[in-house]
Short mmCIF file of C-alpha atoms in Angstrom, two decimals:
data_model
loop_
_atom_site.label_atom_id
_atom_site.label_comp_id
_atom_site.label_asym_id
_atom_site.label_seq_id
_atom_site.Cartn_x
_atom_site.Cartn_y
_atom_site.Cartn_z
CA MET A 1 35.13 61.03 35.76
CA LEU A 2 37.54 58.67 34.35
CA LYS A 3 40.16 60.56 32.60
CA THR A 4 41.60 58.78 29.54
CA ALA A 5 43.82 59.54 26.84
CA GLY A 6 44.41 58.22 23.13
CA SER A 7 43.53 54.07 22.73
CA ALA A 8 41.36 53.90 25.93
CA ALA A 9 39.02 56.93 24.82
CA THR A 10 38.87 55.35 21.74
CA TYR A 11 37.74 52.03 23.37
CA LEU A 12 35.40 53.98 25.32
CA GLN A 13 33.71 55.56 22.46
CA PHE A 14 33.45 52.29 20.80
CA VAL A 15 31.70 50.82 23.83
CA ARG A 16 29.37 53.66 23.90
CA LEU A 17 28.84 53.45 20.32
CA ALA A 18 28.32 49.55 20.44
CA ARG A 19 25.49 49.96 22.88
CA ALA A 20 23.63 52.07 20.65
CA LEU A 21 23.54 49.42 18.44
CA ARG A 22 22.31 46.86 20.54
CA ASP A 23 18.84 47.65 19.06
CA ILE A 24 19.82 46.40 15.98
CA PRO A 25 18.65 42.92 14.73
CA SER A 26 21.69 40.03 15.03
CA MET A 27 22.63 39.24 11.85
CA ASP A 28 25.58 37.36 10.35
CA ALA A 29 28.30 38.37 8.47
CA MET A 30 26.87 37.09 5.13
CA GLU A 31 23.38 38.81 5.84
CA GLU A 32 24.83 41.97 6.55
CA ARG A 33 26.74 41.91 3.42
CA ILE A 34 23.72 41.02 1.50
CA LEU A 35 21.44 43.57 3.56
CA ASN A 36 24.35 46.29 2.54
CA GLY A 37 24.39 45.27 -1.43
CA LEU A 38 20.76 45.55 -1.29
CA ALA A 39 20.62 48.91 0.43
CA ALA A 40 23.29 50.14 -2.21
CA LYS A 41 20.58 48.90 -4.97
CA TRP A 42 17.84 50.51 -3.32
CA ALA A 43 19.95 54.09 -2.74
CA ALA A 44 20.11 53.97 -6.06
CA GLY A 45 16.73 53.80 -6.78
CA GLU A 46 16.97 50.33 -8.09
CA SER A 47 14.27 47.93 -7.49
CA VAL A 48 16.19 44.12 -6.76
CA ARG A 49 14.10 41.07 -8.07
CA VAL A 50 15.08 37.73 -5.69
CA LEU A 51 17.22 36.14 -8.61
CA GLU A 52 18.95 39.47 -9.11
CA ALA A 53 19.73 39.28 -5.43
CA MET A 54 21.25 35.85 -5.74
CA ASP A 55 23.86 37.33 -7.82
CA LEU A 56 24.80 39.99 -5.61
CA ASP A 57 27.55 37.90 -3.49
CA VAL A 58 29.60 36.29 -5.66
CA ALA A 59 31.53 35.01 -2.64
CA SER A 60 28.43 32.60 -1.96
CA SER A 61 26.42 30.37 -4.02
CA PRO A 62 22.96 31.45 -5.17
CA THR A 63 21.07 28.67 -2.74
CA THR A 64 23.20 30.05 0.70
CA VAL A 65 21.99 33.85 -0.18
CA HIS A 66 18.15 32.81 -1.01
CA ARG A 67 18.59 30.64 2.42
CA ARG A 68 20.15 34.25 3.72
CA LEU A 69 17.54 36.14 2.09
CA ARG A 70 14.50 34.10 3.89
CA SER A 71 16.29 34.62 7.23
CA LEU A 72 16.44 38.42 6.78
CA ARG A 73 12.81 38.17 6.00
CA GLU A 74 12.00 36.00 9.09
CA LYS A 75 14.12 38.93 11.41
CA GLY A 76 11.65 41.37 9.62
CA LEU A 77 14.42 43.14 7.62
CA ILE A 78 12.86 42.68 4.38
CA THR A 79 10.00 41.45 2.60
CA PHE A 80 8.97 40.01 -1.06
CA ALA A 81 6.78 41.76 -3.29
CA ASP A 82 5.05 40.39 -6.42
CA ASP A 83 5.86 42.02 -9.80
CA HIS A 84 2.22 43.41 -11.11
CA GLY A 85 2.66 42.19 -14.51
CA ASP A 86 4.59 38.58 -13.73
CA SER A 87 3.15 36.88 -10.51
CA ARG A 88 6.46 34.42 -10.97
CA ILE A 89 8.96 37.43 -10.24
CA LYS A 90 9.26 38.67 -6.67
CA TYR A 91 10.98 42.06 -5.48
CA ILE A 92 12.91 42.26 -2.13
CA VAL A 93 11.64 45.14 -0.32
CA PRO A 94 13.43 46.87 2.86
CA THR A 95 10.63 47.04 5.78
CA ALA A 96 10.15 50.16 8.23
CA GLN A 97 12.61 47.68 10.51
CA ALA A 98 15.44 47.89 7.91
CA ARG A 99 15.12 51.43 6.93
CA ALA A 100 15.22 51.94 11.03
CA TYR A 101 18.24 49.65 11.17
CA PHE A 102 20.25 52.06 8.38
CA ALA A 103 19.15 55.25 9.97
CA LYS A 104 20.34 54.13 13.25
CA LEU A 105 23.97 53.14 11.54
CA GLY A 106 23.88 56.57 9.89
CA GLN A 107 23.43 58.31 13.60
CA VAL A 108 26.45 56.11 14.61
CA ILE A 109 28.40 57.24 11.82
CA ASP A 110 27.76 60.62 12.58
CA LYS A 111 28.76 60.57 16.03
CA VAL A 112 31.97 59.13 14.98
CA ALA A 113 32.34 61.71 12.11
CA ARG A 114 31.72 64.76 14.82
CA LYS A 115 34.29 63.72 17.31
CA LYS A 116 37.41 63.77 15.08
#
């Protein structure tokens, strides 16, 4: 077994954790920011309409955010649900794949926290 100290050990731990994340769908930085913003709303028990989501990322135009929402839907991380009272309103809903993504990230964070 290779004995390591300090920075080398930290790097090897990072490599192991990166391997654990390989099953997570690849996203660009903006998609991750949007999904994390949505997750914060969902964790607070809030429903998020598409129009509201377009205001989540102030560094991006609503058109760019909408494009990324479509991309997240194509990747299977979100879906859109109609409002029961008004079919013009669409809600963003996490899929089972998104819930698995957040669970996997949580496991990785737990692993890191236990190592300290």
